[in-house]
Amino acid sequence: MAAKIIDGRKIADKIYDELYGRIEFLKIKGILPKLTVVLIGDDPASAVYVRMKAKACEKLGIESETLTYPADITQDEIIAICDRLNADNRVHGILVQMPLPIHLDENAVIERILPEKDVDGFHPVNKGKLQSGLDTFLPCTPFGVQKMLQYSQIETSGKNVVIVGRSQIVGMPLALMLAQKTEGANATVTVCHSRTKNIDFYTKNADIIVAALGQPEFITAKMVSNHVIVIDVGVNRVDAPGTEKGYKLVGDVKFDEVAEKVRAITPVPGGVGPMTIAMLMYNTVKAAKS
Ligand code: NDP
């Protein structure tokens, strides 16, 4: 039986519908939410993500600004930009698009942004709050995954969630979020990574699998049971000779064969990606409110 397709674009639209009212309310109070995105260098994928973020702001009536700088910007210069944006009261959210050119210290940049403007949720203060179960800016991709499960009425409480990937921006924060003693969480979480032996053992026994490892079509039908729900975070560019672009985007899950077997699955594109942007908008509105 073919799986239910969880449509990230539709769920993101529901989040936007909720945000419109909150933005109007802020505007009545004289607050115009503003997001400033800093883009360094000429990585084409980063440029695409930044454009998508600006488009979402435009759609919602959030002010947005993209500051672009050449790849040879110095660490002192980027720190000075963070300081200027921190001091600017009109800027509520600051996002420095990652990855940065190799000579720049990403952690130092993240730590320089004021935690109350860190709409990416990457600052150590915000990470610590997440770990402690305190109110904070949740990192957009894991937050999007959690919201997606909630909006799709997929129960996490008491379920076995297997996350493949333990990065600081997806796997680890998602594990912390889903293991919390809160609504939309209460899961038993297993985190698999490149040193995990027999990943199939975990994925076959999961109620929910989140694939976030950055390996094209890694999760195959053989690795999953027929009752599982699969959330595919991966975005991988693979060659597609004969197509206009010469490449296509695939997830970390072999979609066609897995979708034939499981209960529900997210597509790539159109799954987690739109949710990540929606939660960035959510965090920007939250930053403007506080
Ligand atoms: P990272 O490369 O930072 O982390 C990958 C993780 O997967 C690591 O923990 C790594 O293990 C693990 N891993 C890699 N290969 C294997 C393997 N063969 N078996 C088991 N585990 C493995 O990736 P990100 O978390 O940044 O991104 C993951 C994917 O999600 C990428 O495709 C990325 O493009 C996508 N992404 C999508 C977003 C969206 O909005 N849709 C947003 C962010 C990311 P170890 O720690 O041992 O090295």
Short mmCIF file of C-alpha atoms and ligand atoms in Angstrom, two decimals:
data_model
loop_
_atom_site.label_atom_id
_atom_site.label_comp_id
_atom_site.label_asym_id
_atom_site.label_seq_id
_atom_site.Cartn_x
_atom_site.Cartn_y
_atom_site.Cartn_z
CA MET A 1 0.00 0.00 0.00
CA ALA A 2 1.32 3.44 -0.91
CA ALA A 3 2.16 5.78 1.98
CA LYS A 4 0.41 8.98 2.91
CA ILE A 5 2.53 11.86 1.62
CA ILE A 6 3.11 14.53 4.28
CA ASP A 7 3.00 17.81 2.39
CA GLY A 8 5.42 20.29 3.98
CA ARG A 9 4.23 23.17 1.81
CA LYS A 10 0.63 22.81 3.02
CA ILE A 11 1.66 22.64 6.66
CA ALA A 12 3.98 25.63 6.20
CA ASP A 13 1.00 27.57 4.80
CA LYS A 14 -0.94 26.78 7.97
CA ILE A 15 1.94 28.21 10.04
CA TYR A 16 1.91 31.33 7.82
CA ASP A 17 -1.86 31.69 8.34
CA GLU A 18 -1.26 31.80 12.09
CA LEU A 19 1.62 34.24 11.73
CA TYR A 20 -0.30 36.81 9.62
CA GLY A 21 -2.51 37.71 12.59
CA ARG A 22 0.42 37.97 14.97
CA ILE A 23 2.33 40.20 12.54
CA GLU A 24 -0.70 42.49 12.11
CA PHE A 25 -1.00 42.73 15.88
CA LEU A 26 2.69 43.73 16.14
CA LYS A 27 2.28 46.32 13.39
CA ILE A 28 -0.66 47.88 15.25
CA LYS A 29 1.67 48.24 18.22
CA GLY A 30 4.21 49.97 15.92
CA ILE A 31 6.56 46.99 15.60
CA LEU A 32 7.60 45.88 12.12
CA PRO A 33 9.38 42.52 12.43
CA LYS A 34 12.69 42.58 10.59
CA LEU A 35 15.08 39.78 9.65
CA THR A 36 18.61 40.51 8.47
CA VAL A 37 20.40 37.73 6.63
CA VAL A 38 24.16 37.89 6.11
CA LEU A 39 25.46 36.01 3.08
CA ILE A 40 29.20 35.59 2.65
CA GLY A 41 30.83 34.30 -0.50
CA ASP A 42 29.21 32.87 -3.61
CA ASP A 43 28.05 29.37 -2.66
CA PRO A 44 25.10 28.80 -5.05
CA ALA A 45 23.10 26.64 -2.59
CA SER A 46 23.44 29.30 0.14
CA ALA A 47 22.27 31.98 -2.31
CA VAL A 48 19.17 29.88 -3.11
CA TYR A 49 18.35 29.40 0.60
CA VAL A 50 18.79 33.12 1.28
CA ARG A 51 16.45 34.03 -1.61
CA MET A 52 13.83 31.61 -0.28
CA LYS A 53 14.03 33.23 3.15
CA ALA A 54 13.62 36.73 1.69
CA LYS A 55 10.63 35.53 -0.36
CA ALA A 56 8.94 34.11 2.74
CA CYS A 57 9.44 37.44 4.56
CA GLU A 58 7.90 39.27 1.62
CA LYS A 59 4.90 36.93 1.56
CA LEU A 60 4.26 37.57 5.27
CA GLY A 61 4.95 41.31 5.31
CA ILE A 62 8.08 40.92 7.44
CA GLU A 63 10.83 43.37 6.57
CA SER A 64 13.92 41.62 5.31
CA GLU A 65 17.38 42.67 4.35
CA THR A 66 20.16 40.58 2.84
CA LEU A 67 23.70 41.82 3.36
CA THR A 68 26.17 40.19 0.97
CA TYR A 69 29.91 40.19 1.39
CA PRO A 70 32.79 38.68 -0.60
CA ALA A 71 34.33 35.38 0.48
CA ASP A 72 37.56 37.12 1.57
CA ILE A 73 35.89 39.14 4.34
CA THR A 74 37.95 38.98 7.55
CA GLN A 75 36.88 37.60 10.92
CA ASP A 76 37.09 41.12 12.42
CA GLU A 77 34.84 42.50 9.72
CA ILE A 78 32.15 39.86 10.19
CA ILE A 79 32.29 40.34 13.97
CA ALA A 80 31.87 44.10 13.46
CA ILE A 81 28.81 43.44 11.26
CA CYS A 82 27.28 41.27 14.02
CA ASP A 83 27.93 44.03 16.57
CA ARG A 84 26.27 46.63 14.34
CA LEU A 85 23.19 44.45 13.80
CA ASN A 86 23.03 43.60 17.50
CA ALA A 87 22.90 47.33 18.29
CA ASP A 88 20.26 48.13 15.65
CA ASN A 89 16.85 48.17 17.38
CA ARG A 90 15.01 47.81 14.07
CA VAL A 91 16.63 44.39 13.48
CA HIS A 92 14.86 41.64 15.44
CA GLY A 93 16.40 38.55 13.87
CA ILE A 94 19.96 38.00 12.59
CA LEU A 95 20.90 34.99 10.52
CA VAL A 96 24.39 34.41 9.18
CA GLN A 97 24.02 31.86 6.40
CA MET A 98 26.19 28.80 6.99
CA PRO A 99 28.58 27.36 5.94
CA LEU A 100 31.08 30.21 6.10
CA PRO A 101 34.29 30.29 4.06
CA ILE A 102 36.89 28.06 5.66
CA HIS A 103 39.07 30.90 7.09
CA LEU A 104 36.19 32.21 9.24
CA ASP A 105 35.40 30.87 12.70
CA GLU A 106 31.71 29.89 12.56
CA ASN A 107 31.37 29.35 16.30
CA ALA A 108 32.81 32.77 17.11
CA VAL A 109 30.31 34.37 14.71
CA ILE A 110 27.37 32.45 16.17
CA GLU A 111 28.44 33.40 19.70
CA ARG A 112 28.68 37.07 18.74
CA ILE A 113 25.02 37.33 17.77
CA LEU A 114 22.85 38.34 20.70
CA PRO A 115 20.92 35.26 21.91
CA GLU A 116 17.67 37.28 21.71
CA LYS A 117 18.27 37.92 17.99
CA ASP A 118 19.54 34.38 17.22
CA VAL A 119 16.54 33.21 15.18
CA ASP A 120 18.53 30.19 13.94
CA GLY A 121 18.72 28.91 17.54
CA PHE A 122 22.43 28.12 17.23
CA HIS A 123 23.81 30.32 20.05
CA PRO A 124 25.14 28.29 23.01
CA VAL A 125 22.77 30.15 25.36
CA ASN A 126 19.78 29.07 23.27
CA LYS A 127 21.13 25.53 22.94
CA GLY A 128 21.51 25.40 26.73
CA LYS A 129 17.93 26.60 27.18
CA LEU A 130 16.71 23.88 24.81
CA GLN A 131 18.62 21.29 26.78
CA SER A 132 17.07 22.61 30.01
CA GLY A 133 13.55 22.64 28.56
CA LEU A 134 13.33 26.45 28.80
CA ASP A 135 11.61 28.74 26.33
CA THR A 136 14.06 29.62 23.53
CA PHE A 137 14.53 29.92 19.79
CA LEU A 138 14.40 26.34 18.59
CA PRO A 139 16.63 25.56 15.59
CA CYS A 140 14.45 25.86 12.50
CA THR A 141 14.86 22.44 10.87
CA PRO A 142 14.23 20.26 13.94
CA PHE A 143 11.47 22.68 15.00
CA GLY A 144 9.95 22.22 11.54
CA VAL A 145 10.11 18.43 11.87
CA GLN A 146 8.37 18.55 15.25
CA LYS A 147 5.65 20.91 13.98
CA MET A 148 5.15 18.71 10.94
CA LEU A 149 4.53 15.69 13.14
CA GLN A 150 2.12 17.68 15.33
CA TYR A 151 0.15 19.13 12.42
CA SER A 152 -0.07 15.67 10.86
CA GLN A 153 -1.40 14.34 14.18
CA ILE A 154 1.42 11.86 14.44
CA GLU A 155 1.80 10.89 18.08
CA THR A 156 5.35 10.96 19.44
CA SER A 157 4.60 10.18 23.08
CA GLY A 158 5.86 6.72 23.97
CA LYS A 159 7.01 6.10 20.39
CA ASN A 160 10.42 4.89 19.25
CA VAL A 161 11.97 7.66 17.19
CA VAL A 162 15.16 6.83 15.35
CA ILE A 163 17.16 9.81 14.11
CA VAL A 164 19.94 9.03 11.65
CA GLY A 165 22.47 11.87 11.92
CA ARG A 166 23.79 13.72 14.97
CA SER A 167 24.70 17.17 13.64
CA GLN A 168 24.43 20.22 15.86
CA ILE A 169 21.83 21.78 13.56
CA VAL A 170 19.50 18.83 12.96
CA GLY A 171 20.03 15.45 14.66
CA MET A 172 21.15 16.45 18.15
CA PRO A 173 18.69 19.30 18.77
CA LEU A 174 15.84 17.19 17.38
CA ALA A 175 16.77 14.36 19.76
CA LEU A 176 16.67 16.81 22.68
CA MET A 177 13.35 18.25 21.55
CA LEU A 178 11.57 14.93 21.05
CA ALA A 179 12.83 13.49 24.33
CA GLN A 180 11.50 16.45 26.38
CA LYS A 181 8.67 15.97 28.83
CA THR A 182 6.38 18.24 26.81
CA GLU A 183 3.57 18.18 24.30
CA GLY A 184 4.72 17.01 20.87
CA ALA A 185 7.60 15.10 22.45
CA ASN A 186 7.87 12.36 25.15
CA ALA A 187 9.46 10.01 22.64
CA THR A 188 12.08 7.35 23.24
CA VAL A 189 14.86 8.62 20.99
CA THR A 190 17.74 6.71 19.43
CA VAL A 191 20.42 8.66 17.58
CA CYS A 192 22.37 6.79 14.91
CA HIS A 193 25.52 8.10 13.24
CA SER A 194 28.45 7.01 11.13
CA ARG A 195 29.82 4.75 13.90
CA THR A 196 26.51 2.99 14.54
CA LYS A 197 26.64 -0.71 13.74
CA ASN A 198 23.65 -2.32 12.01
CA ILE A 199 21.57 0.81 11.49
CA ASP A 200 18.83 -1.42 10.03
CA PHE A 201 18.27 -2.95 13.45
CA TYR A 202 17.20 0.46 14.77
CA THR A 203 15.32 1.67 11.70
CA LYS A 204 13.33 -1.59 11.40
CA ASN A 205 12.15 -1.24 14.99
CA ALA A 206 11.24 2.45 14.77
CA ASP A 207 7.80 4.03 14.84
CA ILE A 208 9.23 7.20 13.33
CA ILE A 209 12.48 7.53 11.36
CA VAL A 210 14.10 10.91 10.77
CA ALA A 211 16.80 10.68 8.11
CA ALA A 212 19.26 13.56 8.46
CA LEU A 213 22.62 12.24 7.32
CA GLY A 214 23.24 13.86 3.95
CA GLN A 215 23.69 10.58 2.06
CA PRO A 216 21.52 10.33 -1.04
CA GLU A 217 18.83 7.63 -0.82
CA PHE A 218 20.57 5.88 2.08
CA ILE A 219 17.37 4.57 3.72
CA THR A 220 15.93 1.80 1.54
CA ALA A 221 12.75 -0.29 1.74
CA LYS A 222 14.70 -3.19 3.25
CA MET A 223 15.62 -1.01 6.24
CA VAL A 224 12.07 -0.09 7.27
CA SER A 225 8.90 -1.74 8.57
CA ASN A 226 5.52 -1.19 6.98
CA HIS A 227 4.06 0.72 9.95
CA VAL A 228 6.75 3.39 10.17
CA ILE A 229 6.54 7.12 9.47
CA VAL A 230 9.53 8.52 7.60
CA ILE A 231 10.68 12.13 7.75
CA ASP A 232 13.37 12.88 5.20
CA VAL A 233 15.48 15.92 6.09
CA GLY A 234 18.18 15.26 3.47
CA VAL A 235 18.72 17.49 0.48
CA ASN A 236 21.31 16.10 -1.92
CA ARG A 237 22.18 17.20 -5.40
CA VAL A 238 22.78 14.20 -7.69
CA ASP A 239 23.67 14.10 -11.38
CA ALA A 240 20.72 13.79 -13.74
CA PRO A 241 22.15 13.70 -17.24
CA GLY A 242 19.68 14.76 -19.91
CA THR A 243 17.72 17.09 -17.63
CA GLU A 244 17.75 20.87 -18.08
CA LYS A 245 19.77 21.51 -14.94
CA GLY A 246 21.91 18.38 -15.21
CA TYR A 247 21.14 17.51 -11.59
CA LYS A 248 18.19 16.73 -9.36
CA LEU A 249 17.50 16.94 -5.64
CA VAL A 250 16.98 13.74 -3.68
CA GLY A 251 16.59 13.08 0.01
CA ASP A 252 18.34 10.65 2.32
CA VAL A 253 15.53 8.15 1.68
CA LYS A 254 14.98 6.10 -1.49
CA PHE A 255 11.57 7.68 -1.88
CA ASP A 256 9.89 5.53 -4.56
CA GLU A 257 10.47 2.17 -2.93
CA VAL A 258 10.10 3.33 0.69
CA ALA A 259 6.83 5.17 -0.10
CA GLU A 260 5.39 1.89 -1.40
CA LYS A 261 5.90 0.27 1.97
CA VAL A 262 5.54 2.70 4.89
CA ARG A 263 2.59 4.48 6.57
CA ALA A 264 3.60 8.05 5.79
CA ILE A 265 6.57 9.85 4.28
CA THR A 266 7.78 13.36 3.43
CA PRO A 267 8.89 14.15 -0.12
CA VAL A 268 12.06 15.98 -1.19
CA PRO A 269 11.57 18.70 -2.22
CA GLY A 270 8.34 19.84 -0.61
CA GLY A 271 8.74 18.19 2.80
CA VAL A 272 11.00 19.46 5.57
CA GLY A 273 12.50 22.31 3.47
CA PRO A 274 9.40 24.56 3.50
CA MET A 275 8.94 23.84 7.22
CA THR A 276 12.48 25.08 7.98
CA ILE A 277 11.68 28.42 6.34
CA ALA A 278 8.29 28.63 8.08
CA MET A 279 9.91 28.14 11.50
CA LEU A 280 12.48 30.83 10.71
CA MET A 281 9.54 33.17 10.12
CA TYR A 282 7.99 31.97 13.38
CA ASN A 283 11.22 32.69 15.27
CA THR A 284 11.53 36.14 13.68
CA VAL A 285 8.02 37.06 14.82
CA LYS A 286 8.85 35.70 18.28
CA ALA A 287 12.03 37.84 18.36
CA ALA A 288 10.03 40.94 17.40
CA LYS A 289 7.51 40.27 20.17
CA SER A 290 10.05 40.05 22.97
P1 NDP B 1 26.10 16.86 8.69
O1 NDP B 1 27.00 16.44 7.58
O2 NDP B 1 26.49 18.00 9.56
O3 NDP B 1 25.83 15.60 9.63
C1 NDP B 1 25.55 14.36 9.08
C2 NDP B 1 25.33 13.36 10.18
O4 NDP B 1 25.01 12.13 9.59
C3 NDP B 1 26.55 13.13 11.06
O5 NDP B 1 26.16 12.97 12.39
C4 NDP B 1 27.14 11.83 10.51
O6 NDP B 1 27.75 11.02 11.49
C5 NDP B 1 25.90 11.11 10.03
N1 NDP B 1 26.21 10.22 8.93
C6 NDP B 1 26.86 10.50 7.78
N2 NDP B 1 26.98 9.42 7.02
C7 NDP B 1 26.39 8.40 7.69
C8 NDP B 1 26.18 7.04 7.44
N3 NDP B 1 26.61 6.45 6.31
N4 NDP B 1 25.53 6.29 8.35
C9 NDP B 1 25.09 6.88 9.50
N5 NDP B 1 25.25 8.17 9.80
C10 NDP B 1 25.90 8.92 8.92
O7 NDP B 1 24.69 17.12 8.00
P2 NDP B 1 23.45 18.07 8.42
O8 NDP B 1 22.83 17.59 9.68
O9 NDP B 1 23.83 19.48 8.31
O10 NDP B 1 22.46 17.76 7.21
C11 NDP B 1 21.95 16.47 6.98
C12 NDP B 1 21.13 16.50 5.71
O11 NDP B 1 20.03 17.38 5.91
C13 NDP B 1 21.86 17.06 4.49
O12 NDP B 1 21.40 16.41 3.33
C14 NDP B 1 21.45 18.52 4.45
O13 NDP B 1 21.49 19.07 3.15
C15 NDP B 1 20.01 18.40 4.93
N6 NDP B 1 19.48 19.61 5.54
C16 NDP B 1 18.22 19.96 5.15
C17 NDP B 1 17.62 21.04 5.70
C18 NDP B 1 16.25 21.37 5.27
O14 NDP B 1 15.76 22.45 5.57
N7 NDP B 1 15.55 20.47 4.57
C19 NDP B 1 18.30 21.89 6.69
C20 NDP B 1 19.58 21.37 7.12
C21 NDP B 1 20.15 20.28 6.54
P3 NDP B 1 29.09 11.45 12.31
O15 NDP B 1 28.61 12.45 13.31
O16 NDP B 1 29.53 10.20 12.92
O17 NDP B 1 30.01 12.03 11.29
#
